Short mmCIF file of C-alpha atoms and ligand atoms in Angstrom, two decimals:
data_model
loop_
_atom_site.label_atom_id
_atom_site.label_comp_id
_atom_site.label_asym_id
_atom_site.label_seq_id
_atom_site.Cartn_x
_atom_site.Cartn_y
_atom_site.Cartn_z
CA MET E 76 93.64 89.03 118.09
CA THR E 77 96.58 90.68 118.60
CA ALA E 78 97.63 93.59 120.51
CA SER E 79 98.33 94.93 117.07
CA ALA E 80 96.75 99.11 116.67
CA ARG E 81 96.57 98.43 112.78
CA ARG E 82 93.00 99.32 112.65
CA LEU E 83 90.19 98.66 110.07
CA LEU E 84 88.95 102.07 109.71
CA THR E 85 85.45 102.39 109.24
CA GLU E 86 85.15 105.22 107.20
CA SER E 87 87.13 105.69 104.37
CA PRO E 88 89.27 108.77 104.24
CA ARG E 89 89.19 110.38 100.57
CA LEU E 90 91.40 108.62 98.93
CA SER E 91 90.88 111.55 96.19
CA ASP E 92 93.62 112.98 98.24
CA ALA E 93 95.97 110.22 98.37
CA GLY E 94 99.35 109.90 97.03
CA ASP E 95 100.90 106.96 95.22
CA ALA E 96 101.54 104.28 98.24
CA ASN E 97 103.38 101.83 95.58
CA PRO E 98 107.40 102.90 96.75
CA ALA E 99 105.94 102.19 100.00
CA TRP E 100 103.61 99.25 99.61
CA HIS E 101 105.82 96.81 97.13
CA PRO E 102 108.67 96.05 98.86
CA ILE E 103 106.53 95.22 101.80
CA LEU E 104 104.70 93.17 100.05
CA ALA E 105 108.33 91.27 98.38
CA ASP E 106 108.64 90.61 102.35
CA LEU E 107 105.87 89.05 102.79
CA GLN E 108 106.32 87.04 99.31
CA ASN E 109 109.42 85.60 101.12
CA SER E 110 108.31 84.88 104.10
CA LEU E 111 104.97 83.23 103.75
CA PRO E 112 103.80 80.22 101.60
CA SER E 113 102.94 80.94 98.12
CA GLN E 114 99.60 79.96 98.62
CA ALA E 115 98.96 81.68 101.58
CA TYR E 116 101.25 85.05 99.79
CA HIS E 117 98.38 84.66 96.57
CA THR E 118 95.38 84.53 98.87
CA TRP E 119 95.56 87.07 101.21
CA PHE E 120 98.14 89.30 100.26
CA GLU E 121 98.89 89.65 96.47
CA PRO E 122 95.38 90.85 95.70
CA LEU E 123 95.48 94.24 98.04
CA GLN E 124 95.82 97.23 96.79
CA ALA E 125 97.23 100.25 99.07
CA PHE E 126 96.92 104.00 99.26
CA LEU E 127 98.70 106.90 100.66
CA SER E 128 96.48 109.22 102.99
CA PRO E 129 97.42 112.44 103.04
CA GLU E 130 98.86 111.98 106.55
CA GLU E 131 101.52 109.42 104.75
CA MET E 132 99.45 106.75 106.24
CA LEU E 133 99.62 103.39 104.19
CA LEU E 134 95.84 102.24 103.93
CA VAL E 135 95.60 98.53 102.56
CA GLU E 136 92.35 98.09 101.03
CA VAL E 137 90.45 94.38 101.84
CA PRO E 138 87.20 93.11 100.67
CA SER E 139 85.59 92.80 104.21
CA ARG E 140 85.81 92.88 107.69
CA PHE E 141 86.17 89.59 108.03
CA TYR E 142 89.31 89.73 105.79
CA TYR E 143 90.93 91.92 107.84
CA GLU E 144 90.50 89.72 110.99
CA TRP E 145 92.10 87.21 108.86
CA ILE E 146 95.13 88.67 108.08
CA GLU E 147 95.55 90.62 111.21
CA GLY E 148 94.37 87.24 113.18
CA HIS E 149 97.24 84.93 111.34
CA TYR E 150 99.86 87.35 110.16
CA ALA E 151 100.17 89.95 112.53
CA ASP E 152 103.40 89.12 114.20
CA LEU E 153 105.03 88.95 110.68
CA LEU E 154 103.15 92.51 109.72
CA ASP E 155 105.15 93.98 112.76
CA HIS E 156 108.27 92.42 111.77
CA VAL E 157 108.23 93.76 108.10
CA LEU E 158 106.57 97.02 108.84
CA GLU E 159 109.05 98.21 111.44
CA ALA E 160 111.95 97.05 109.09
CA ARG E 161 110.52 98.78 106.09
CA LEU E 162 109.24 101.91 107.65
CA GLY E 163 110.16 102.21 111.15
CA ASN E 164 106.82 101.71 112.50
CA ARG E 165 104.29 98.48 113.10
CA ASN E 166 101.41 101.09 112.73
CA ALA E 167 101.75 102.80 109.76
CA LEU E 168 99.50 100.82 108.09
CA GLN E 169 95.62 100.83 108.51
CA TYR E 170 93.14 98.97 106.70
CA ILE E 171 89.88 100.40 104.77
CA LEU E 172 86.79 98.26 103.18
CA SER E 173 87.07 98.51 99.88
CA SER E 174 83.41 100.27 98.38
CA SER E 175 82.86 97.77 96.32
CA GLY E 176 84.25 94.85 98.02
CA ALA E 177 84.47 92.18 95.29
CA LEU E 178 88.45 91.51 95.91
CA ASN E 179 90.65 90.83 93.04
CA LEU E 180 87.51 92.16 90.60
CA GLU E 181 88.03 95.26 90.92
CA PRO E 182 88.75 97.29 87.62
CA GLU E 183 92.37 98.56 87.29
CA PRO E 184 92.75 102.38 87.97
CA ALA E 185 93.37 104.05 84.91
CA PRO E 186 96.51 106.37 85.42
CA VAL E 187 96.20 110.20 84.82
CA PRO E 188 96.09 110.70 81.27
CA ASP E 189 97.35 113.99 81.59
CA MET E 190 100.41 112.33 83.11
CA VAL E 191 101.33 110.64 79.74
CA PRO E 192 103.48 112.20 77.34
CA PRO E 193 101.41 112.87 73.84
CA VAL E 194 102.11 110.79 71.05
CA SER E 195 103.55 111.85 67.59
CA ASN E 196 103.37 108.98 65.61
CA GLY E 197 99.16 109.28 65.47
CA HIS E 198 98.46 106.30 67.21
CA THR E 199 95.64 106.88 69.89
CA LEU E 200 96.88 106.22 73.41
CA THR E 201 94.12 104.00 74.56
CA ASN E 202 94.11 101.55 71.93
CA GLY E 203 94.09 97.84 72.15
CA SER E 204 92.17 95.64 74.89
CA GLY E 205 95.74 94.54 76.36
CA ASP E 206 96.18 98.64 77.39
CA SER E 207 95.33 99.27 80.87
CA ARG E 208 94.57 102.52 80.49
CA ASN E 209 91.34 102.60 78.81
CA GLY E 210 90.78 101.83 82.27
CA LEU E 211 89.30 98.20 81.71
CA ASN E 212 89.45 94.65 83.97
CA PRO E 213 89.36 92.20 81.49
CA ARG E 214 87.47 90.22 84.21
CA TYR E 215 84.46 91.58 83.52
CA THR E 216 83.09 90.58 80.63
CA PHE E 217 79.12 89.56 79.44
CA ASP E 218 80.14 85.90 79.49
CA ARG E 219 80.44 86.31 83.25
CA PHE E 220 77.32 88.05 83.58
CA ILE E 221 74.65 85.91 84.41
CA GLU E 222 71.27 87.19 83.26
CA GLY E 223 68.02 87.24 85.39
CA PRO E 224 64.83 88.89 84.97
CA PRO E 225 66.25 92.00 87.26
CA ASN E 226 68.91 92.80 84.85
CA ARG E 227 67.87 91.51 81.67
CA PHE E 228 66.92 94.65 80.10
CA ALA E 229 69.58 96.46 81.40
CA ARG E 230 71.86 93.59 79.89
CA ALA E 231 70.46 93.64 76.48
CA ALA E 232 70.49 97.47 76.41
CA SER E 233 74.58 96.95 77.20
CA LEU E 234 75.11 94.43 74.78
CA ALA E 235 73.67 96.18 72.12
CA VAL E 236 75.65 99.69 73.19
CA ALA E 237 78.70 97.26 73.32
CA GLN E 238 77.73 96.21 69.76
CA SER E 239 77.39 99.39 68.06
CA PRO E 240 78.49 102.35 69.83
CA GLY E 241 77.38 105.92 69.15
CA ALA E 242 75.06 104.02 66.67
CA THR E 243 71.95 102.87 68.81
CA SER E 244 69.06 105.31 69.90
CA TYR E 245 71.07 104.90 73.81
CA ASN E 246 72.74 107.27 73.83
CA PRO E 247 73.30 108.45 76.72
CA LEU E 248 72.77 104.84 78.22
CA LEU E 249 72.91 105.33 81.71
CA ILE E 250 72.04 102.54 84.18
CA TYR E 251 70.98 102.54 87.68
CA GLY E 252 70.79 100.45 90.71
CA GLY E 253 71.68 99.47 94.36
CA VAL E 254 75.35 98.57 95.34
CA GLY E 255 76.81 95.14 93.93
CA LEU E 256 73.76 94.75 91.45
CA GLY E 257 76.07 94.80 88.62
CA LYS E 258 76.72 98.37 87.27
CA THR E 259 80.49 98.10 87.03
CA HIS E 260 80.19 94.83 85.38
CA LEU E 261 78.54 96.06 82.69
CA LEU E 262 79.86 99.21 82.02
CA GLN E 263 83.08 97.03 82.25
CA ALA E 264 81.71 94.63 79.80
CA ILE E 265 80.48 97.21 77.26
CA GLY E 266 84.02 98.55 76.98
CA ASN E 267 85.85 94.89 77.14
CA ALA E 268 83.61 93.93 74.27
CA ALA E 269 83.50 97.27 72.27
CA GLN E 270 87.54 97.55 72.23
CA GLN E 271 87.47 93.95 71.40
CA GLN E 272 85.33 94.55 68.61
CA PHE E 273 86.65 97.46 67.37
CA PRO E 274 90.77 97.78 68.35
CA ASP E 275 90.99 101.24 66.99
CA GLN E 276 88.00 102.84 68.64
CA LYS E 277 89.23 104.68 72.02
CA VAL E 278 87.08 103.40 75.26
CA ARG E 279 87.52 104.89 78.21
CA TYR E 280 86.54 103.52 81.65
CA ILE E 281 86.32 106.06 84.67
CA SER E 282 84.40 106.31 88.02
CA SER E 283 83.28 109.50 88.90
CA GLU E 284 85.41 109.87 91.87
CA ARG E 285 88.79 109.37 89.82
CA PHE E 286 87.31 111.87 87.15
CA THR E 287 87.16 114.30 89.57
CA LYS E 288 90.60 113.27 90.98
CA GLU E 289 91.84 113.37 87.87
CA PHE E 290 90.34 116.65 86.88
CA VAL E 291 91.71 118.67 90.49
CA GLU E 292 95.21 117.26 89.55
CA ALA E 293 94.76 119.13 86.19
CA ILE E 294 94.04 122.28 87.24
CA LYS E 295 96.52 121.97 90.02
CA ALA E 296 98.88 121.41 87.19
CA ASN E 297 97.78 123.88 84.66
CA ARG E 298 96.97 120.88 82.24
CA GLY E 299 92.98 121.69 82.19
CA ASP E 300 93.23 121.61 78.74
CA ARG E 301 94.74 118.58 78.01
CA PHE E 302 92.58 116.86 80.25
CA SER E 303 89.53 118.34 78.36
CA ALA E 304 91.07 117.59 75.04
CA HIS E 305 91.25 113.51 76.27
CA TYR E 306 88.08 112.97 77.33
CA ARG E 307 86.59 115.15 74.34
CA ASN E 308 88.58 112.63 72.29
CA VAL E 309 87.31 109.48 73.05
CA ASP E 310 84.61 107.54 71.36
CA LEU E 311 83.34 105.63 73.96
CA LEU E 312 82.83 107.20 77.50
CA LEU E 313 81.79 104.78 80.71
CA MET E 314 81.63 106.75 83.68
CA ASP E 315 81.01 105.08 86.76
CA ASP E 316 78.96 106.23 89.88
CA VAL E 317 77.91 109.58 88.65
CA GLN E 318 76.06 110.20 92.12
CA PHE E 319 79.38 110.99 93.18
CA LEU E 320 79.82 114.46 90.78
CA VAL E 321 76.77 115.86 93.21
CA GLY E 322 78.16 118.97 95.13
CA ARG E 323 81.69 119.04 92.79
CA ASP E 324 80.67 122.08 91.11
CA ARG E 325 83.32 122.69 89.10
CA THR E 326 84.55 118.69 87.62
CA LEU E 327 80.21 118.90 87.34
CA MET E 328 80.63 121.99 84.63
CA GLU E 329 83.47 120.34 83.22
CA PHE E 330 82.04 116.83 82.78
CA PHE E 331 79.03 118.88 81.16
CA HIS E 332 80.91 119.84 78.27
CA ILE E 333 82.65 117.04 77.54
CA PHE E 334 79.44 115.08 77.42
CA ASN E 335 77.47 117.58 75.16
CA ASN E 336 80.82 117.72 72.76
CA LEU E 337 80.92 113.96 72.96
CA TYR E 338 76.86 113.59 72.54
CA GLN E 339 76.93 116.11 69.52
CA ALA E 340 80.01 113.95 67.61
CA GLY E 341 77.62 111.11 68.01
CA LYS E 342 80.12 109.21 70.14
CA GLN E 343 78.76 107.06 72.91
CA ILE E 344 78.35 107.63 76.35
CA VAL E 345 77.34 105.51 79.34
CA LEU E 346 76.55 106.36 83.34
CA SER E 347 75.91 104.20 85.90
CA SER E 348 74.47 106.05 89.09
CA ASP E 349 73.36 104.43 92.25
CA LYS E 350 69.51 106.13 91.82
CA PRO E 351 67.41 107.17 88.94
CA PRO E 352 68.06 110.53 87.67
CA LYS E 353 65.55 112.52 88.95
CA GLU E 354 66.70 111.98 92.70
CA LEU E 355 70.40 112.90 91.70
CA ASN E 356 69.46 116.21 93.48
CA GLY E 357 72.03 118.62 93.42
CA LEU E 358 73.47 117.68 89.53
CA ASP E 359 73.06 120.02 87.10
CA GLU E 360 69.58 119.83 86.06
CA ARG E 361 70.62 120.55 82.32
CA LEU E 362 72.60 117.44 82.90
CA VAL E 363 70.21 115.41 84.27
CA SER E 364 67.76 115.99 81.33
CA ARG E 365 70.57 115.19 78.65
CA PHE E 366 70.73 111.61 81.28
CA GLY E 367 67.15 111.07 79.83
CA TRP E 368 68.23 111.65 76.05
CA GLY E 369 69.08 108.15 75.66
CA LEU E 370 67.60 105.18 77.42
CA VAL E 371 67.42 104.91 81.49
CA CYS E 372 67.64 101.28 83.08
CA ASP E 373 67.75 99.81 86.40
CA ILE E 374 68.75 96.96 88.04
CA GLY E 375 67.25 95.45 90.64
CA PRO E 376 68.28 92.59 93.16
CA PRO E 377 68.61 88.71 91.54
CA ASP E 378 65.63 86.91 92.25
CA PHE E 379 66.29 83.31 93.95
CA ASP E 380 66.99 81.61 90.38
CA THR E 381 69.53 83.86 89.54
CA ARG E 382 71.21 84.21 93.04
CA VAL E 383 71.39 80.21 92.40
CA ALA E 384 73.22 80.59 89.09
CA ILE E 385 75.81 83.25 90.15
CA ILE E 386 76.46 81.21 93.05
CA GLU E 387 77.37 78.13 90.76
CA THR E 388 78.78 80.29 88.25
CA LEU E 389 81.25 81.69 91.27
CA SER E 390 81.64 78.14 92.21
CA GLU E 391 83.20 76.66 89.03
CA HIS E 392 85.08 79.63 88.73
CA GLU E 393 86.60 79.51 91.70
CA ARG E 394 87.10 75.59 91.41
CA VAL E 395 85.21 75.59 94.69
CA PRO E 396 82.52 72.73 94.36
CA LEU E 397 79.29 72.99 96.12
CA ASP E 398 76.45 70.79 97.20
CA MET E 399 73.06 71.83 96.06
CA ASP E 400 72.08 72.54 99.51
CA VAL E 401 74.98 75.21 100.52
CA ILE E 402 74.13 76.64 96.93
CA GLU E 403 70.20 76.88 98.11
CA TYR E 404 71.53 78.26 101.82
CA LEU E 405 73.53 81.16 100.67
CA ALA E 406 71.03 81.91 97.80
CA THR E 407 68.10 81.71 100.68
CA ARG E 408 70.01 83.83 103.41
CA PHE E 409 72.08 86.18 100.84
CA THR E 410 69.30 88.66 99.04
CA ASN E 411 70.17 91.85 98.86
CA ASN E 412 72.91 92.12 95.92
CA VAL E 413 75.51 89.75 94.45
CA ARG E 414 78.46 91.12 96.20
CA ASP E 415 77.64 89.91 99.51
CA ILE E 416 76.89 86.62 98.18
CA GLN E 417 80.42 87.14 97.13
CA GLY E 418 81.45 87.91 100.69
CA ALA E 419 79.95 84.75 102.02
CA LEU E 420 81.73 82.52 99.76
CA ILE E 421 85.08 84.09 100.62
CA ARG E 422 84.46 83.73 103.95
CA LEU E 423 83.30 80.21 103.55
CA VAL E 424 86.30 79.23 101.66
CA ALA E 425 88.84 80.36 104.16
CA HIS E 426 86.56 78.59 107.04
CA ALA E 427 87.14 75.56 104.98
CA SER E 428 90.30 75.75 104.32
CA LEU E 429 91.56 76.99 108.13
CA THR E 430 89.92 74.13 109.63
CA GLY E 431 90.76 71.44 106.91
CA THR E 432 87.22 70.12 105.93
CA ASP E 433 84.85 70.12 103.25
CA ILE E 434 82.21 72.73 102.64
CA SER E 435 79.43 71.14 103.88
CA LEU E 436 75.62 73.00 104.74
CA ASP E 437 77.06 72.29 108.61
CA LEU E 438 79.80 74.44 107.92
CA ALA E 439 78.07 76.99 105.93
CA LYS E 440 75.77 77.53 108.92
CA LYS E 441 78.60 77.93 111.22
CA ALA E 442 80.88 80.04 109.11
CA LEU E 443 78.40 82.76 107.93
CA HIS E 444 75.67 82.59 111.06
CA ASP E 445 76.68 86.11 112.28
CA LEU E 446 76.26 87.71 108.51
CA VAL E 447 73.02 86.40 108.12
CA GLY E 448 70.82 88.60 109.08
CA THR E 449 72.52 91.42 109.66
CA HIS E 450 74.06 92.11 106.39
CA LYS E 451 70.92 93.72 105.78
CA ARG E 452 71.05 96.26 108.55
CA LYS E 453 70.56 99.73 107.81
CA VAL E 454 71.11 102.75 110.18
CA SER E 455 68.34 104.95 110.78
CA VAL E 456 68.23 108.62 110.84
CA ASP E 457 66.80 108.27 114.62
CA ARG E 458 69.66 106.60 116.15
CA VAL E 459 72.04 108.57 114.21
CA GLN E 460 70.18 111.75 115.71
CA ARG E 461 69.60 110.48 119.05
CA ILE E 462 73.62 109.54 119.45
CA VAL E 463 74.88 112.39 117.83
CA ALA E 464 72.27 114.84 120.11
CA THR E 465 73.37 112.76 123.27
CA HIS E 466 77.28 113.05 122.21
CA TYR E 467 76.88 116.83 122.66
CA ASN E 468 74.30 117.53 124.99
CA VAL E 469 71.65 118.70 122.80
CA ALA E 470 67.94 117.64 122.86
CA PRO E 471 67.12 115.10 120.03
CA ASP E 472 64.48 117.40 118.87
CA LEU E 473 66.74 120.68 118.82
CA LEU E 474 68.26 118.89 115.60
CA MET E 475 64.88 119.41 113.68
CA ALA E 476 64.24 122.99 114.84
CA LYS E 477 65.35 125.95 112.90
CA LEU E 478 67.35 127.64 116.31
CA ARG E 479 70.70 128.72 114.82
CA SER E 480 72.82 128.78 118.04
CA GLN E 481 76.19 127.58 117.86
CA PRO E 482 76.69 124.47 119.77
CA ILE E 483 73.27 123.15 118.11
CA ALA E 484 74.36 124.25 114.53
CA ARG E 485 77.54 122.24 114.75
CA ALA E 486 75.54 119.18 116.28
CA ARG E 487 72.94 119.09 113.27
CA MET E 488 75.21 119.31 110.81
CA ILE E 489 77.44 116.67 112.27
CA ALA E 490 73.95 114.40 112.64
CA MET E 491 73.52 115.76 109.24
CA ALA E 492 76.76 114.42 107.74
CA LEU E 493 76.58 111.36 109.29
CA ALA E 494 73.81 110.22 108.31
CA LEU E 495 74.00 111.29 105.17
CA ARG E 496 76.69 108.63 105.02
CA LEU E 497 75.44 105.97 107.51
CA CYS E 498 72.06 105.94 106.38
CA HIS E 499 71.80 105.35 102.48
CA LEU E 500 69.69 108.10 101.72
CA SER E 501 69.92 110.90 99.18
CA LEU E 502 70.60 114.24 100.10
CA LYS E 503 66.68 115.72 100.00
CA GLN E 504 65.71 112.53 102.18
CA VAL E 505 68.41 113.47 104.74
CA GLY E 506 67.28 117.48 104.77
CA ALA E 507 63.68 115.84 105.07
CA ASN E 508 64.50 114.12 108.53
CA PHE E 509 66.07 117.71 109.41
CA GLY E 510 62.81 119.71 109.78
CA GLY E 511 62.56 119.97 106.21
CA ARG E 512 65.96 121.46 105.08
CA ASP E 513 66.48 121.28 101.70
CA HIS E 514 69.50 119.29 99.99
CA THR E 515 71.89 122.23 99.35
CA THR E 516 72.03 122.60 103.41
CA VAL E 517 72.89 118.98 103.86
CA LEU E 518 75.80 119.39 101.00
CA HIS E 519 76.90 122.23 102.90
CA ALA E 520 77.12 120.31 106.21
CA ARG E 521 78.62 117.10 104.79
CA ASP E 522 81.48 119.76 103.09
CA ARG E 523 81.45 121.10 106.44
CA VAL E 524 82.62 118.53 108.53
CA ILE E 525 84.69 117.14 105.85
CA GLN E 526 86.92 119.95 106.33
CA TRP E 527 86.82 119.71 109.99
CA GLU E 528 88.34 115.89 110.10
CA ASP E 529 91.25 117.67 107.48
CA GLU E 530 91.84 120.29 109.95
CA ASP E 531 91.54 118.95 113.48
CA LYS E 532 93.02 115.33 113.98
CA GLU E 533 90.74 115.18 117.31
CA PHE E 534 87.70 116.12 116.10
CA ALA E 535 88.06 113.56 113.23
CA SER E 536 88.91 110.50 116.02
CA GLU E 537 85.97 112.00 117.87
CA LEU E 538 83.58 111.58 114.25
CA LYS E 539 85.35 108.04 114.12
CA GLU E 540 84.33 107.07 117.61
CA LEU E 541 80.69 108.22 116.92
CA ILE E 542 80.40 106.42 113.70
CA ARG E 543 81.46 103.24 115.22
CA HIS E 544 78.92 103.80 118.36
CA ILE E 545 76.50 104.37 116.33
CA GLU E 546 76.71 101.32 113.64
CA SER E 547 77.29 98.83 117.23
CA ASP E 548 74.48 97.97 118.99
CA GLU E 549 74.96 99.81 121.98
CA ASP E 550 72.34 102.10 123.12
P1 ADP J 380 77.89 97.73 91.01
O1 ADP J 380 78.57 98.59 90.39
O2 ADP J 380 76.28 97.85 91.03
O3 ADP J 380 78.18 98.22 92.63
P2 ADP J 380 79.41 95.25 90.72
O4 ADP J 380 79.40 95.73 89.35
O5 ADP J 380 80.83 96.04 91.24
O6 ADP J 380 78.20 96.39 91.00
O7 ADP J 380 79.00 94.09 91.26
C1 ADP J 380 79.29 93.48 92.34
C2 ADP J 380 80.18 92.00 92.16
O8 ADP J 380 79.20 90.71 92.07
C3 ADP J 380 81.28 92.32 90.86
O9 ADP J 380 82.02 91.26 91.34
C4 ADP J 380 80.22 91.70 90.09
O10 ADP J 380 81.20 91.14 88.91
C5 ADP J 380 79.62 90.63 90.48
N1 ADP J 380 77.98 90.48 89.89
C6 ADP J 380 77.33 91.57 89.90
N2 ADP J 380 76.17 91.36 89.18
C7 ADP J 380 76.36 90.05 88.78
C8 ADP J 380 75.82 89.35 87.81
N3 ADP J 380 74.62 89.47 87.23
N4 ADP J 380 76.46 87.42 87.46
C9 ADP J 380 77.80 87.47 87.79
N5 ADP J 380 78.33 88.41 88.92
C10 ADP J 380 77.79 89.60 89.26
MG1 MG J 381 80.47 99.97 90.95
#
């Protein structure tokens, strides 16, 4: 690794506040393309997307820590040079982990509908599978979705909905499951299949984060009405990751109205969430009960045979031939989700091309040894509490107590917010771990900490350091 100060940020800044990075990023990409062998450019740089942080920092999204290390390990000098030339500062770029990890397979973010001038010729705005404004990425299809027992039901329901949107009893269809299990893939596949079969229908895929961002922007620009009208006008709404609407009261209200409108008009709604509806604490209960009006189905982690099938398909698609012993090694070691499997494969391929060797079981063991077994580790609430308490010099027990003195209350809020970010728990579960506080208290802590991060740079870096410590092996 070089002396570069370009970092991989462990906690992504809120990109919903970010601006358009392309005017800065595209010239940098062009320079890189001119300086690199085309294979290297296409493999490592072309797929990357950049965002602009509120501080005007270029944030480049990478699919894994390994990817970041690779780029900085191999191209740091070139990046120094290009960044100096283009931005006058070699450290004006930092990296963030993409929230969904799968390189090159992410849906294109759809532009804000309100930015698009209205059309007067009667043609709809979102028609046609070639129109990126429906938010669909053609890579995600049913063909590419490998079926197995844990996803069979969700897949079948998705297929039924795609074939007759709005005309099945699966309205809304809600698919829930952990990260990397194929929720986005299925939502996108529904959209692609429906759009292909019914080119005149208005299909719209959107993540709830992006929906929130668009809504906030529309309100700011006094275009709330056009925003509503746009969404009330779709035939098939695919809303990904609804759990991110928790705590966004105004956006939720807007979504609630859109939902009712579409539902009453017999339009199809498909939603995904990382947990079952009843655990979506903090969402409007009326909305949660409506989620149950249609069909709710879950996706579980793939079983062994499905994992093998997924790896085989990936290796075919990526034209990386793999022996059966390597496939079985991957399928035995990476059991959590499909995204981890893809990450392992990318890394394996990179190692093989670096060392100029064929992919073998030996190479797989060498290349992946540090991922195996560690990719499952979750941070415990205990650990968060202990490290935060020590850092702020308070007794860990006090984080659970009712005491409200200033320094304790502040440390407690920080610990709650970090537990929420790092421990994969619901608001309710975090509250329960802090002396039985309720989910609104946790929500409040989350928002306050975000606010402090925004207002106070020193606090923001203190928090980053805390996160790094918590996620490390140090005591
Ligand atoms: P989620 O939205 O549930 O977090 P994604 O849909 O983003 O997960 O899936 C992560 C990656 O794994 C994507 O690249 C997706 O195409 C792939 N994937 C997930 N499930 C399957 C499957 N059953 N067959 C093939 N690829 C899958
Ligand atoms: Mg997803």
